[in-house]
PDB file of C-alpha atoms in Angstrom:
ATOM      1  CA  MET H   1     107.318  91.229  60.980  1.00 53.00           C
ATOM      2  CA  SER H   2     104.296  91.459  63.463  1.00 66.00           C
ATOM      3  CA  ASN H   3     105.060  91.436  67.290  1.00 91.00           C
ATOM      4  CA  LEU H   4     101.382  91.439  68.865  1.00 94.00           C
ATOM      5  CA  ARG H   5     102.965  91.841  72.264  1.00 94.00           C
ATOM      6  CA  GLN H   6     104.331  95.379  71.383  1.00 96.00           C
ATOM      7  CA  ALA H   7     101.171  95.953  69.420  1.00 96.00           C
ATOM      8  CA  PHE H   8      98.980  95.467  72.779  1.00 97.00           C
ATOM      9  CA  ALA H   9     101.413  98.093  74.550  1.00 97.00           C
ATOM     10  CA  ASP H  10     101.352 100.733  71.669  1.00 97.00           C
ATOM     11  CA  LYS H  11      97.371 100.286  71.254  1.00 98.00           C
ATOM     12  CA  MET H  12      96.933 100.759  75.269  1.00 98.00           C
ATOM     13  CA  LEU H  13      99.288 104.140  74.808  1.00 98.00           C
ATOM     14  CA  SER H  14      97.273 105.278  72.020  1.00 98.00           C
ATOM     15  CA  VAL H  15      93.949 104.438  73.240  1.00 98.00           C
ATOM     16  CA  GLY H  16      94.958 105.476  76.955  1.00 98.00           C
ATOM     17  CA  ALA H  17      95.591 109.181  75.376  1.00 98.00           C
ATOM     18  CA  ASP H  18      92.098 109.244  74.003  1.00 98.00           C
ATOM     19  CA  ASP H  19      89.968 107.630  76.654  1.00 98.00           C
ATOM     20  CA  PRO H  20      90.990 108.410  80.275  1.00 98.00           C
ATOM     21  CA  ARG H  21      88.944 105.468  81.593  1.00 98.00           C
ATOM     22  CA  LEU H  22      91.319 102.944  80.170  1.00 99.00           C
ATOM     23  CA  VAL H  23      92.963 101.327  83.144  1.00 99.00           C
ATOM     24  CA  VAL H  24      95.641  98.630  82.392  1.00 98.00           C
ATOM     25  CA  MET H  25      96.661  95.829  84.900  1.00 97.00           C
ATOM     26  CA  VAL H  26      99.258  93.294  84.547  1.00 97.00           C
ATOM     27  CA  GLY H  27     100.488  90.014  86.264  1.00 95.00           C
ATOM     28  CA  ASP H  28     103.768  90.453  86.383  1.00 90.00           C
ATOM     29  CA  ILE H  29     104.746  90.477  82.703  1.00 90.00           C
ATOM     30  CA  SER H  30     105.287  92.960  79.706  1.00 92.00           C
ATOM     31  CA  HIS H  31     106.773  95.646  82.083  1.00 88.00           C
ATOM     32  CA  GLY H  32     109.569  96.786  79.625  1.00 91.00           C
ATOM     33  CA  ILE H  33     106.685  97.686  76.795  1.00 95.00           C
ATOM     34  CA  LEU H  34     104.489  99.033  78.756  1.00 96.00           C
ATOM     35  CA  LYS H  35     106.898 101.424  80.555  1.00 96.00           C
ATOM     36  CA  PRO H  36     105.485 104.315  78.408  1.00 97.00           C
ATOM     37  CA  PHE H  37     102.001 103.594  79.485  1.00 97.00           C
ATOM     38  CA  ALA H  38     103.102 103.634  83.238  1.00 96.00           C
ATOM     39  CA  ALA H  39     105.249 106.736  83.065  1.00 97.00           C
ATOM     40  CA  GLU H  40     102.420 108.567  81.154  1.00 97.00           C
ATOM     41  CA  TYR H  41      99.588 107.308  83.230  1.00 98.00           C
ATOM     42  CA  PRO H  42     100.679 106.057  86.557  1.00 97.00           C
ATOM     43  CA  GLN H  43      97.503 106.400  88.000  1.00 97.00           C
ATOM     44  CA  ARG H  44      95.817 103.871  85.257  1.00 98.00           C
ATOM     45  CA  TYR H  45      98.705 101.111  85.663  1.00 98.00           C
ATOM     46  CA  TYR H  46      98.768  98.180  88.109  1.00 97.00           C
ATOM     47  CA  ASN H  47     101.253  95.474  88.505  1.00 95.00           C
ATOM     48  CA  VAL H  48      99.215  93.146  90.554  1.00 95.00           C
ATOM     49  CA  GLY H  49     101.885  90.152  90.633  1.00 93.00           C
ATOM     50  CA  ILE H  50     101.244  86.701  90.219  1.00 92.00           C
ATOM     51  CA  CYS H  51      97.914  86.933  91.413  1.00 93.00           C
ATOM     52  CA  GLU H  52      95.780  86.228  88.617  1.00 95.00           C
ATOM     53  CA  PRO H  53      92.551  85.740  90.120  1.00 95.00           C
ATOM     54  CA  THR H  54      93.116  89.080  92.176  1.00 97.00           C
ATOM     55  CA  ILE H  55      93.601  90.946  88.857  1.00 98.00           C
ATOM     56  CA  VAL H  56      90.124  89.702  87.541  1.00 98.00           C
ATOM     57  CA  GLY H  57      88.514  90.903  90.757  1.00 98.00           C
ATOM     58  CA  MET H  58      90.270  94.228  90.798  1.00 98.00           C
ATOM     59  CA  ALA H  59      89.421  94.691  87.283  1.00 98.00           C
ATOM     60  CA  ALA H  60      85.724  94.119  88.106  1.00 99.00           C
ATOM     61  CA  GLY H  61      85.774  96.543  90.821  1.00 98.00           C
ATOM     62  CA  ILE H  62      87.279  98.939  88.140  1.00 98.00           C
ATOM     63  CA  ALA H  63      84.537  97.961  85.873  1.00 99.00           C
ATOM     64  CA  SER H  64      81.745  98.828  88.029  1.00 98.00           C
ATOM     65  CA  THR H  65      83.132 102.581  88.754  1.00 98.00           C
ATOM     66  CA  GLY H  66      82.371 103.031  84.997  1.00 98.00           C
ATOM     67  CA  LEU H  67      86.301 102.589  83.972  1.00 99.00           C
ATOM     68  CA  VAL H  68      87.209 100.229  81.148  1.00 99.00           C
ATOM     69  CA  PRO H  69      89.539  97.387  82.329  1.00 99.00           C
ATOM     70  CA  VAL H  70      92.568  95.671  80.797  1.00 99.00           C
ATOM     71  CA  ALA H  71      93.837  92.693  82.227  1.00 98.00           C
ATOM     72  CA  HIS H  72      96.951  91.233  80.734  1.00 98.00           C
ATOM     73  CA  THR H  73      99.176  87.964  81.562  1.00 97.00           C
ATOM     74  CA  ILE H  74      99.786  84.637  80.378  1.00 97.00           C
ATOM     75  CA  ALA H  75      96.987  82.722  78.965  1.00 96.00           C
ATOM     76  CA  PRO H  76      96.521  79.383  81.325  1.00 95.00           C
ATOM     77  CA  PHE H  77      96.511  81.437  84.503  1.00 96.00           C
ATOM     78  CA  LEU H  78      94.601  84.460  83.515  1.00 97.00           C
ATOM     79  CA  ILE H  79      92.000  82.561  81.974  1.00 98.00           C
ATOM     80  CA  GLU H  80      91.850  78.758  83.055  1.00 97.00           C
ATOM     81  CA  ARG H  81      93.182  79.345  86.802  1.00 96.00           C
ATOM     82  CA  SER H  82      90.797  82.631  87.121  1.00 97.00           C
ATOM     83  CA  PHE H  83      87.690  81.449  85.284  1.00 98.00           C
ATOM     84  CA  GLU H  84      85.610  81.077  88.203  1.00 98.00           C
ATOM     85  CA  GLN H  85      86.547  84.555  88.881  1.00 98.00           C
ATOM     86  CA  ILE H  86      85.538  85.982  85.575  1.00 98.00           C
ATOM     87  CA  LYS H  87      82.404  83.721  85.547  1.00 98.00           C
ATOM     88  CA  LEU H  88      81.345  85.368  88.897  1.00 98.00           C
ATOM     89  CA  ASP H  89      82.826  88.863  88.723  1.00 98.00           C
ATOM     90  CA  PHE H  90      82.173  89.695  85.202  1.00 99.00           C
ATOM     91  CA  ALA H  91      79.491  87.381  83.385  1.00 98.00           C
ATOM     92  CA  TYR H  92      77.195  87.066  86.630  1.00 98.00           C
ATOM     93  CA  GLN H  93      77.372  90.673  87.647  1.00 98.00           C
ATOM     94  CA  GLN H  94      77.108  91.826  83.961  1.00 98.00           C
ATOM     95  CA  LEU H  95      80.178  94.120  83.795  1.00 99.00           C
ATOM     96  CA  ALA H  96      82.172  94.805  80.876  1.00 99.00           C
ATOM     97  CA  GLY H  97      85.914  94.331  80.387  1.00 99.00           C
ATOM     98  CA  ASN H  98      89.250  93.168  78.394  1.00 99.00           C
ATOM     99  CA  PHE H  99      91.055  90.029  78.637  1.00 99.00           C
ATOM    100  CA  ILE H 100      94.327  90.113  76.779  1.00 98.00           C
ATOM    101  CA  THR H 101      96.828  87.169  76.860  1.00 98.00           C
ATOM    102  CA  VAL H 102     100.027  85.869  75.730  1.00 96.00           C
ATOM    103  CA  GLY H 103     101.409  82.096  75.869  1.00 91.00           C
ATOM    104  CA  GLY H 104      98.323  80.438  74.309  1.00 88.00           C
ATOM    105  CA  ALA H 105      98.292  76.882  73.193  1.00 92.00           C
ATOM    106  CA  PHE H 106     101.922  75.955  73.192  1.00 87.00           C
ATOM    107  CA  ASP H 107     103.931  79.346  72.361  1.00 90.00           C
ATOM    108  CA  TYR H 108     105.855  78.802  75.644  1.00 90.00           C
ATOM    109  CA  ALA H 109     106.794  75.070  74.510  1.00 88.00           C
ATOM    110  CA  GLN H 110     110.126  75.519  76.226  1.00 88.00           C
ATOM    111  CA  LEU H 111     108.471  76.029  79.639  1.00 87.00           C
ATOM    112  CA  GLY H 112     106.370  73.076  79.414  1.00 83.00           C
ATOM    113  CA  CYS H 113     102.651  71.822  79.945  1.00 84.00           C
ATOM    114  CA  SER H 114     102.101  74.116  82.879  1.00 85.00           C
ATOM    115  CA  HIS H 115     102.539  77.100  80.413  1.00 90.00           C
ATOM    116  CA  HIS H 116     100.316  75.652  77.732  1.00 89.00           C
ATOM    117  CA  CYS H 117      96.847  76.921  77.262  1.00 94.00           C
ATOM    118  CA  TYR H 118      94.227  74.771  74.706  1.00 94.00           C
ATOM    119  CA  ASN H 119      91.154  75.433  76.299  1.00 96.00           C
ATOM    120  CA  ASP H 120      90.654  79.264  76.848  1.00 97.00           C
ATOM    121  CA  ILE H 121      88.737  79.612  73.846  1.00 97.00           C
ATOM    122  CA  ALA H 122      86.300  77.116  74.683  1.00 97.00           C
ATOM    123  CA  LEU H 123      85.900  78.643  78.222  1.00 98.00           C
ATOM    124  CA  MET H 124      85.024  82.270  77.321  1.00 98.00           C
ATOM    125  CA  CYS H 125      82.752  81.161  74.527  1.00 98.00           C
ATOM    126  CA  GLN H 126      80.670  79.586  77.230  1.00 97.00           C
ATOM    127  CA  LEU H 127      80.092  83.119  79.051  1.00 98.00           C
ATOM    128  CA  ASP H 128      77.476  85.230  78.528  1.00 96.00           C
ATOM    129  CA  ASN H 129      78.263  88.508  76.455  1.00 98.00           C
ATOM    130  CA  THR H 130      81.647  87.466  75.870  1.00 99.00           C
ATOM    131  CA  VAL H 131      83.503  88.526  72.336  1.00 99.00           C
ATOM    132  CA  VAL H 132      86.389  86.055  71.782  1.00 99.00           C
ATOM    133  CA  THR H 133      89.089  86.338  69.365  1.00 99.00           C
ATOM    134  CA  SER H 134      92.437  85.006  68.423  1.00 98.00           C
ATOM    135  CA  PRO H 135      94.342  88.001  65.928  1.00 98.00           C
ATOM    136  CA  ALA H 136      97.677  86.540  64.699  1.00 96.00           C
ATOM    137  CA  SER H 137      98.778  89.903  63.251  1.00 96.00           C
ATOM    138  CA  ASP H 138      99.379  93.381  64.807  1.00 96.00           C
ATOM    139  CA  TYR H 139      96.893  95.213  63.018  1.00 97.00           C
ATOM    140  CA  GLU H 140      94.298  92.681  63.331  1.00 97.00           C
ATOM    141  CA  PHE H 141      94.730  92.988  67.438  1.00 98.00           C
ATOM    142  CA  SER H 142      94.483  96.905  66.918  1.00 98.00           C
ATOM    143  CA  GLU H 143      91.455  96.697  64.750  1.00 98.00           C
ATOM    144  CA  LEU H 144      89.583  94.390  66.819  1.00 99.00           C
ATOM    145  CA  PHE H 145      90.392  96.134  69.752  1.00 99.00           C
ATOM    146  CA  SER H 146      89.370  99.691  68.440  1.00 98.00           C
ATOM    147  CA  GLN H 147      85.967  97.688  67.393  1.00 98.00           C
ATOM    148  CA  CYS H 148      84.801  96.503  70.733  1.00 98.00           C
ATOM    149  CA  TYR H 149      87.042  97.521  73.868  1.00 98.00           C
ATOM    150  CA  ASP H 150      84.237  99.819  75.172  1.00 98.00           C
ATOM    151  CA  GLN H 151      81.087  98.204  73.874  1.00 97.00           C
ATOM    152  CA  GLY H 152      79.771  96.644  76.953  1.00 98.00           C
ATOM    153  CA  THR H 153      81.112  93.270  76.054  1.00 99.00           C
ATOM    154  CA  ILE H 154      83.351  91.048  77.814  1.00 99.00           C
ATOM    155  CA  ASN H 155      86.271  90.907  75.441  1.00 99.00           C
ATOM    156  CA  TYR H 156      89.221  88.263  74.888  1.00 99.00           C
ATOM    157  CA  PHE H 157      91.951  88.645  72.896  1.00 98.00           C
ATOM    158  CA  LYS H 158      94.283  85.581  72.737  1.00 98.00           C
ATOM    159  CA  LEU H 159      97.602  87.029  71.052  1.00 97.00           C
ATOM    160  CA  THR H 160     100.104  84.639  69.569  1.00 95.00           C
ATOM    161  CA  GLU H 161     103.871  84.685  69.334  1.00 93.00           C
ATOM    162  CA  ASN H 162     103.680  83.329  65.989  1.00 93.00           C
ATOM    163  CA  PRO H 163     102.090  85.604  63.666  1.00 94.00           C
ATOM    164  CA  HIS H 164     101.217  84.845  60.165  1.00 94.00           C
ATOM    165  CA  ASN H 165     102.333  88.066  58.909  1.00 87.00           C
ATOM    166  CA  VAL H 166      99.838  88.454  56.033  1.00 95.00           C
ATOM    167  CA  ASP H 167      98.679  92.157  55.245  1.00 94.00           C
ATOM    168  CA  PHE H 168      94.844  92.170  55.900  1.00 97.00           C
ATOM    169  CA  THR H 169      94.725  96.015  55.950  1.00 95.00           C
ATOM    170  CA  GLY H 170      91.247  97.175  55.458  1.00 94.00           C
ATOM    171  CA  GLN H 171      89.748  93.585  55.694  1.00 96.00           C
ATOM    172  CA  VAL H 172      89.565  93.257  59.411  1.00 98.00           C
ATOM    173  CA  GLU H 173      85.809  93.455  61.008  1.00 98.00           C
ATOM    174  CA  LEU H 174      84.871  91.976  64.110  1.00 98.00           C
ATOM    175  CA  GLY H 175      83.014  88.689  63.845  1.00 98.00           C
ATOM    176  CA  LYS H 176      83.793  88.393  59.800  1.00 99.00           C
ATOM    177  CA  ALA H 177      85.902  85.670  58.325  1.00 99.00           C
ATOM    178  CA  ILE H 178      88.251  86.553  55.733  1.00 99.00           C
ATOM    179  CA  VAL H 179      88.132  84.703  52.394  1.00 98.00           C
ATOM    180  CA  VAL H 180      91.920  84.359  51.571  1.00 98.00           C
ATOM    181  CA  GLU H 181      91.857  82.627  48.442  1.00 98.00           C
ATOM    182  CA  GLN H 182      88.882  81.197  46.690  1.00 98.00           C
ATOM    183  CA  GLY H 183      88.529  77.659  45.196  1.00 98.00           C
ATOM    184  CA  HIS H 184      85.909  74.560  44.647  1.00 97.00           C
ATOM    185  CA  ASP H 185      87.617  71.576  45.431  1.00 98.00           C
ATOM    186  CA  LEU H 186      88.178  71.794  49.146  1.00 98.00           C
ATOM    187  CA  THR H 187      88.130  74.413  52.112  1.00 99.00           C
ATOM    188  CA  LEU H 188      90.977  75.019  54.591  1.00 99.00           C
ATOM    189  CA  LEU H 189      89.493  76.912  57.645  1.00 99.00           C
ATOM    190  CA  ALA H 190      92.526  78.457  59.500  1.00 98.00           C
ATOM    191  CA  VAL H 191      91.965  79.690  63.227  1.00 98.00           C
ATOM    192  CA  GLY H 192      94.873  82.405  64.163  1.00 97.00           C
ATOM    193  CA  PRO H 193      97.893  81.577  63.981  1.00 96.00           C
ATOM    194  CA  GLN H 194      97.601  78.224  61.973  1.00 97.00           C
ATOM    195  CA  LEU H 195      96.994  80.603  58.974  1.00 98.00           C
ATOM    196  CA  LYS H 196     100.845  80.212  58.479  1.00 96.00           C
ATOM    197  CA  GLN H 197     100.597  76.463  58.136  1.00 97.00           C
ATOM    198  CA  ALA H 198      97.559  76.693  56.073  1.00 98.00           C
ATOM    199  CA  LEU H 199      99.106  78.919  53.806  1.00 98.00           C
ATOM    200  CA  SER H 200     101.859  76.681  52.954  1.00 98.00           C
ATOM    201  CA  ALA H 201      99.638  73.624  52.616  1.00 98.00           C
ATOM    202  CA  TYR H 202      97.592  75.852  49.956  1.00 98.00           C
ATOM    203  CA  GLU H 203     100.546  76.694  48.107  1.00 98.00           C
ATOM    204  CA  ASN H 204     101.331  72.980  48.110  1.00 98.00           C
ATOM    205  CA  LEU H 205      97.945  71.660  47.014  1.00 98.00           C
ATOM    206  CA  THR H 206      97.449  74.397  44.356  1.00 98.00           C
ATOM    207  CA  ALA H 207     100.653  73.622  42.764  1.00 98.00           C
ATOM    208  CA  GLN H 208      99.571  70.205  42.288  1.00 97.00           C
ATOM    209  CA  GLY H 209      96.689  71.471  40.648  1.00 97.00           C
ATOM    210  CA  HIS H 210      93.859  71.620  43.144  1.00 98.00           C
ATOM    211  CA  SER H 211      91.466  74.536  43.875  1.00 98.00           C
ATOM    212  CA  ILE H 212      91.559  74.916  47.453  1.00 99.00           C
ATOM    213  CA  GLU H 213      89.463  77.578  49.218  1.00 99.00           C
ATOM    214  CA  LEU H 214      91.093  79.248  51.992  1.00 99.00           C
ATOM    215  CA  ILE H 215      89.390  80.872  54.878  1.00 99.00           C
ATOM    216  CA  TYR H 216      90.728  82.857  58.006  1.00 99.00           C
ATOM    217  CA  ILE H 217      88.861  83.585  61.076  1.00 98.00           C
ATOM    218  CA  HIS H 218      90.223  85.566  63.725  1.00 98.00           C
ATOM    219  CA  THR H 219      86.926  85.822  65.565  1.00 99.00           C
ATOM    220  CA  ILE H 220      85.263  82.912  67.376  1.00 98.00           C
ATOM    221  CA  LYS H 221      82.519  84.539  68.968  1.00 98.00           C
ATOM    222  CA  PRO H 222      80.641  85.873  67.187  1.00 98.00           C
ATOM    223  CA  PHE H 223      81.088  83.349  64.423  1.00 98.00           C
ATOM    224  CA  ASP H 224      80.868  84.214  60.750  1.00 98.00           C
ATOM    225  CA  ALA H 225      78.428  81.424  60.026  1.00 97.00           C
ATOM    226  CA  PRO H 226      77.384  82.174  56.689  1.00 97.00           C
ATOM    227  CA  THR H 227      80.880  82.611  55.177  1.00 98.00           C
ATOM    228  CA  VAL H 228      82.055  79.075  56.257  1.00 98.00           C
ATOM    229  CA  ILE H 229      78.716  77.393  55.487  1.00 97.00           C
ATOM    230  CA  ASN H 230      78.570  78.482  52.117  1.00 97.00           C
ATOM    231  CA  SER H 231      82.013  77.384  51.576  1.00 97.00           C
ATOM    232  CA  ILE H 232      81.635  74.008  52.917  1.00 97.00           C
ATOM    233  CA  ALA H 233      78.131  73.576  50.350  1.00 96.00           C
ATOM    234  CA  LYS H 234      80.459  74.526  47.581  1.00 96.00           C
ATOM    235  CA  THR H 235      83.388  72.278  48.058  1.00 97.00           C
ATOM    236  CA  LYS H 236      81.684  69.664  50.238  1.00 96.00           C
ATOM    237  CA  ALA H 237      84.840  69.020  52.305  1.00 97.00           C
ATOM    238  CA  ILE H 238      86.606  71.278  54.723  1.00 98.00           C
ATOM    239  CA  ILE H 239      89.566  70.951  57.215  1.00 98.00           C
ATOM    240  CA  VAL H 240      89.672  72.994  60.334  1.00 99.00           C
ATOM    241  CA  CYS H 241      93.093  74.027  61.705  1.00 98.00           C
ATOM    242  CA  GLU H 242      93.314  75.436  65.123  1.00 98.00           C
ATOM    243  CA  GLU H 243      95.990  75.513  68.030  1.00 97.00           C
ATOM    244  CA  LEU H 244      92.976  74.483  70.319  1.00 96.00           C
ATOM    245  CA  SER H 245      91.731  71.648  72.232  1.00 95.00           C
ATOM    246  CA  GLU H 246      89.681  68.945  69.919  1.00 94.00           C
ATOM    247  CA  HIS H 247      86.870  69.281  72.625  1.00 94.00           C
ATOM    248  CA  GLY H 248      85.037  72.997  72.146  1.00 94.00           C
ATOM    249  CA  GLY H 249      87.228  74.551  69.610  1.00 94.00           C
ATOM    250  CA  VAL H 250      86.121  75.915  65.898  1.00 97.00           C
ATOM    251  CA  TYR H 251      85.388  72.470  64.667  1.00 97.00           C
ATOM    252  CA  ASP H 252      82.566  72.174  67.006  1.00 96.00           C
ATOM    253  CA  VAL H 253      81.110  75.406  65.918  1.00 96.00           C
ATOM    254  CA  VAL H 254      81.286  74.441  62.495  1.00 97.00           C
ATOM    255  CA  MET H 255      79.361  71.105  63.113  1.00 95.00           C
ATOM    256  CA  ARG H 256      76.805  72.805  65.061  1.00 94.00           C
ATOM    257  CA  HIS H 257      75.701  75.190  62.339  1.00 92.00           C
ATOM    258  CA  TRP H 258      76.204  72.329  59.444  1.00 92.00           C
ATOM    259  CA  ALA H 259      74.079  69.927  61.372  1.00 83.00           C
ATOM    260  CA  SER H 260      71.184  68.436  59.104  1.00 71.00           C
ATOM    261  CA  ARG H 261      72.609  69.966  55.881  1.00 78.00           C
ATOM    262  CA  ASP H 262      73.978  67.957  52.992  1.00 81.00           C
ATOM    263  CA  LYS H 263      76.491  65.609  53.322  1.00 89.00           C
ATOM    264  CA  ALA H 264      80.223  66.534  53.266  1.00 94.00           C
ATOM    265  CA  GLN H 265      83.588  65.633  54.511  1.00 95.00           C
ATOM    266  CA  PHE H 266      84.883  67.036  57.572  1.00 96.00           C
ATOM    267  CA  LYS H 267      88.496  66.863  59.258  1.00 97.00           C
ATOM    268  CA  GLN H 268      89.583  68.788  62.361  1.00 98.00           C
ATOM    269  CA  LEU H 269      93.426  69.418  63.050  1.00 98.00           C
ATOM    270  CA  ALA H 270      93.623  70.161  66.764  1.00 97.00           C
ATOM    271  CA  ILE H 271      95.280  69.556  70.026  1.00 95.00           C
ATOM    272  CA  LYS H 272      93.937  65.810  71.078  1.00 91.00           C
ATOM    273  CA  GLU H 273      95.415  65.672  74.387  1.00 86.00           C
ATOM    274  CA  MET H 274      97.815  67.461  77.049  1.00 85.00           C
ATOM    275  CA  ILE H 275     101.297  67.754  75.243  1.00 86.00           C
ATOM    276  CA  HIS H 276     104.019  66.630  77.950  1.00 88.00           C
ATOM    277  CA  ASP H 277     106.744  67.266  75.581  1.00 86.00           C
ATOM    278  CA  TYR H 278     109.355  70.280  75.696  1.00 90.00           C
ATOM    279  CA  GLY H 279     110.915  71.569  72.738  1.00 92.00           C
ATOM    280  CA  THR H 280     110.276  74.722  70.432  1.00 93.00           C
ATOM    281  CA  TYR H 281     106.843  75.573  69.033  1.00 90.00           C
ATOM    282  CA  GLU H 282     107.704  74.021  65.629  1.00 94.00           C
ATOM    283  CA  GLN H 283     108.549  70.828  67.366  1.00 94.00           C
ATOM    284  CA  LEU H 284     105.089  70.735  69.281  1.00 93.00           C
ATOM    285  CA  CYS H 285     103.348  71.713  66.002  1.00 94.00           C
ATOM    286  CA  GLN H 286     104.667  68.419  64.786  1.00 95.00           C
ATOM    287  CA  VAL H 287     103.864  66.335  67.718  1.00 93.00           C
ATOM    288  CA  ALA H 288     100.317  67.892  67.638  1.00 94.00           C
ATOM    289  CA  GLY H 289      99.866  67.301  63.945  1.00 95.00           C
ATOM    290  CA  LEU H 290      99.559  70.779  63.076  1.00 96.00           C
ATOM    291  CA  THR H 291     102.116  71.424  60.341  1.00 97.00           C
ATOM    292  CA  ASP H 292     101.837  72.245  56.774  1.00 98.00           C
ATOM    293  CA  LYS H 293     102.425  68.734  55.562  1.00 98.00           C
ATOM    294  CA  HIS H 294      99.786  67.191  58.084  1.00 98.00           C
ATOM    295  CA  ILE H 295      97.099  69.768  56.724  1.00 98.00           C
ATOM    296  CA  SER H 296      98.496  68.885  53.066  1.00 98.00           C
ATOM    297  CA  ASP H 297      98.286  64.831  53.336  1.00 98.00           C
ATOM    298  CA  HIS H 298      94.772  65.056  55.172  1.00 98.00           C
ATOM    299  CA  ALA H 299      93.606  67.430  52.313  1.00 98.00           C
ATOM    300  CA  ILE H 300      95.141  64.711  49.694  1.00 98.00           C
ATOM    301  CA  THR H 301      93.171  61.922  51.170  1.00 97.00           C
ATOM    302  CA  MET H 302      89.765  63.822  51.134  1.00 97.00           C
ATOM    303  CA  LEU H 303      90.400  65.053  47.650  1.00 97.00           C
ATOM    304  CA  GLU H 304      90.953  61.370  46.863  1.00 95.00           C
ATOM    305  CA  ASN H 305      87.720  60.311  48.558  1.00 92.00           C
ATOM    306  CA  LYS H 306      85.690  62.761  46.683  1.00 85.00           C
ATOM    307  CA  LYS H 307      86.672  60.969  43.648  1.00 81.00           C
ATOM    308  CA  ALA H 308      85.962  57.586  44.843  1.00 68.00           C
TER     309      ALA H 308
END
């Protein structure tokens, strides 16, 4: 089973061994798994504490010297709370760096909405020179990090506690969608951890005789519009499944690229408003309407509409 936080720690150690420019800063999390890095490179490891805007400012100062910073803590605090610092210290100053978070969407469901984060992708996509990803397996993160961590961009890696566990060895390329299954009746577009639910829905729908195209997105910016648009042109129906706010998510990107094209059916399954409930990740997926059953039910309705 994938463990993205451990994959992050392992990747920092391996890249840090080859690249002496790599500097890791954390906001009082992940100490245990980063002990090997801290022990090997104590001059390149800083626990800044629960001072997320300060982490961003320090990272910018480090970047300005030619080093490669990695800032790591919980998504709502590093991205939403510190967005002004990212905007001014990195984007405005045209600096490059890496922001790696955990606790996106409602991964920390039992800690309540203070630890939820639905808007980070939308925020980071608005800035100049950003690469925005939502890897949902350890292999994806490792490959995506290698492909862009030192390329002069502001890179955001949103790690999930709920990996999909699909083996995409040799298929992960920054900015490229993965066509998991081909079909012609309807397209399911899954973003990051929603692939697990979409796969279950795919199996249910194909068992009923429907031809479903399943596409997986790990990179939101740059967005692989040709793959998605070509699929919609073929199936004339798409459901976008994303653990993001319904405002500014991947669905909006899809619609922007499809605008003025032929008529098709569109459905977004996303987080409609702030979730005040406590519970498990699975329970909050139910509250948000992001389960395999929700996907299957909406797909059946759309397929019936195509026949009408």
